[in-house]
Amino acid sequence: LHIAILASILSLIIYWTIRDRYRVRNLNGKHVFITGCDTGLGNSLAKWLDNKGFCVIAACATEKGSQELQSCSSLSLKTVNLNLADSNSIARAVLFVTEQTAGKGLFGLVSNAEGTAPVGPTDWLTIEDFRSVLDVSLLGLIEITLKLLPLLKKAEGRIVNLINAKGLMAFVGGGYSLSKWGMEAFSDTLRIEMQHFGVKVSIVEHGFFKAEEVNSDIIEKYLFKLWNRLTPEIRDSYGEKYLLE
């Protein structure tokens, strides 16, 4: 019994010793760029990494989000406005990151932004409803990643794509699940290709967070909005009962 206990303790010591070797050290001067920092997970991560000593560059969609984040962070945290559906906005953000890193390269890119997600049966939606999600959550993510790859390769950095696990379940029509599966495929391909350059690519499939809970009243309101714009033929095929169930 004593031998078994000693063996367990020794195993734990070896495990912690190996694990500690993989911790990032000398955080000063290591820049991490995070998207979707107005609220929720991106906002919390930006604060946490800033507190740890990283040079955080936080992308926010609104000026209000930027001001609130800066008000409760250190002076080293920088914010930049970013609209992932706009190539010009992406280009400006990439230029800002390039200037902030000052030739050191980018240690980390964390992609967290999500597009709006119209909820409803597929034939209630238009192609624009799909684009409103895919332009931000998939195509925007791909575009900014491609433009930041030179900086990431220079620093032999890492890419972390945050994916809400609920998007990996095809339970509703629209672009939300499509964008999450697309992120998975893009990340898996990029991981293999970037190994040659020492750049790591990871996916974090997170669960539900209180900050991200969607108000059922908002969903219901959007469903009625979709219903009211349907053609009479589609409405008749579903019937009023379908909407109220």
mmCIF file with all atom_site columns, C-alpha atoms in Angstrom, residues 6-7 15 30 35 51 66-67 70 76 84 90 105 109 112 144-145 150-152 157 166 171 173 175 212 216 221 244:
data_model
loop_
_atom_site.group_PDB
_atom_site.id
_atom_site.type_symbol
_atom_site.label_atom_id
_atom_site.label_alt_id
_atom_site.label_comp_id
_atom_site.label_asym_id
_atom_site.label_entity_id
_atom_site.label_seq_id
_atom_site.pdbx_PDB_ins_code
_atom_site.Cartn_x
_atom_site.Cartn_y
_atom_site.Cartn_z
_atom_site.occupancy
_atom_site.B_iso_or_equiv
_atom_site.pdbx_formal_charge
_atom_site.auth_seq_id
_atom_site.auth_comp_id
_atom_site.auth_asym_id
_atom_site.auth_atom_id
_atom_site.pdbx_PDB_model_num
ATOM 1  C CA . LEU A 1 6   ? 4.609   6.685  -3.082  1.00 0.00 ? 6   LEU A CA 1
ATOM 2  C CA . ALA A 1 7   ? 4.229   5.737  -6.745  1.00 0.00 ? 7   ALA A CA 1
ATOM 3  C CA . TYR A 1 15  ? 3.109   15.248 -14.203 1.00 0.00 ? 15  TYR A CA 1
ATOM 4  C CA . LYS A 1 30  ? 4.118   39.065 -25.909 1.00 0.00 ? 30  LYS A CA 1
ATOM 5  C CA . THR A 1 35  ? -11.702 39.594 -31.365 1.00 0.00 ? 35  THR A CA 1
ATOM 6  C CA . ASN A 1 51  ? -3.847  40.921 -15.583 1.00 0.00 ? 51  ASN A CA 1
ATOM 7  C CA . SER A 1 66  ? -13.790 49.781 -26.028 1.00 0.00 ? 66  SER A CA 1
ATOM 8  C CA . GLN A 1 67  ? -14.244 52.469 -23.366 1.00 0.00 ? 67  GLN A CA 1
ATOM 9  C CA . GLN A 1 70  ? -10.192 50.202 -21.051 1.00 0.00 ? 70  GLN A CA 1
ATOM 10 C CA . SER A 1 76  ? -0.893  48.370 -21.658 1.00 0.00 ? 76  SER A CA 1
ATOM 11 C CA . LEU A 1 84  ? -15.433 41.483 -39.407 1.00 0.00 ? 84  LEU A CA 1
ATOM 12 C CA . ILE A 1 90  ? -10.142 44.338 -41.052 1.00 0.00 ? 90  ILE A CA 1
ATOM 13 C CA . GLY A 1 105 ? 5.426   39.452 -34.446 1.00 0.00 ? 105 GLY A CA 1
ATOM 14 C CA . LEU A 1 109 ? -4.633  35.371 -32.123 1.00 0.00 ? 109 LEU A CA 1
ATOM 15 C CA . ASN A 1 112 ? -14.185 34.852 -30.628 1.00 0.00 ? 112 ASN A CA 1
ATOM 16 C CA . ILE A 1 144 ? -8.279  38.421 -40.557 1.00 0.00 ? 144 ILE A CA 1
ATOM 17 C CA . THR A 1 145 ? -6.417  35.163 -39.863 1.00 0.00 ? 145 THR A CA 1
ATOM 18 C CA . PRO A 1 150 ? 2.900   36.755 -41.397 1.00 0.00 ? 150 PRO A CA 1
ATOM 19 C CA . LEU A 1 151 ? 3.019   38.246 -37.873 1.00 0.00 ? 151 LEU A CA 1
ATOM 20 C CA . LEU A 1 152 ? 2.113   34.907 -36.287 1.00 0.00 ? 152 LEU A CA 1
ATOM 21 C CA . GLY A 1 157 ? 2.776   32.134 -32.228 1.00 0.00 ? 157 GLY A CA 1
ATOM 22 C CA . LYS A 1 166 ? -24.135 24.596 -29.378 1.00 0.00 ? 166 LYS A CA 1
ATOM 23 C CA . PHE A 1 171 ? -30.867 22.091 -34.294 1.00 0.00 ? 171 PHE A CA 1
ATOM 24 C CA . GLY A 1 173 ? -31.831 26.648 -39.660 1.00 0.00 ? 173 GLY A CA 1
ATOM 25 C CA . GLY A 1 175 ? -25.813 30.209 -40.889 1.00 0.00 ? 175 GLY A CA 1
ATOM 26 C CA . GLU A 1 212 ? -24.179 34.580 -23.573 1.00 0.00 ? 212 GLU A CA 1
ATOM 27 C CA . SER A 1 216 ? -36.355 33.990 -25.129 1.00 0.00 ? 216 SER A CA 1
ATOM 28 C CA . LYS A 1 221 ? -39.851 38.558 -31.445 1.00 0.00 ? 221 LYS A CA 1
ATOM 29 C CA . LEU A 1 244 ? -47.677 29.200 -31.568 1.00 0.00 ? 244 LEU A CA 1
#
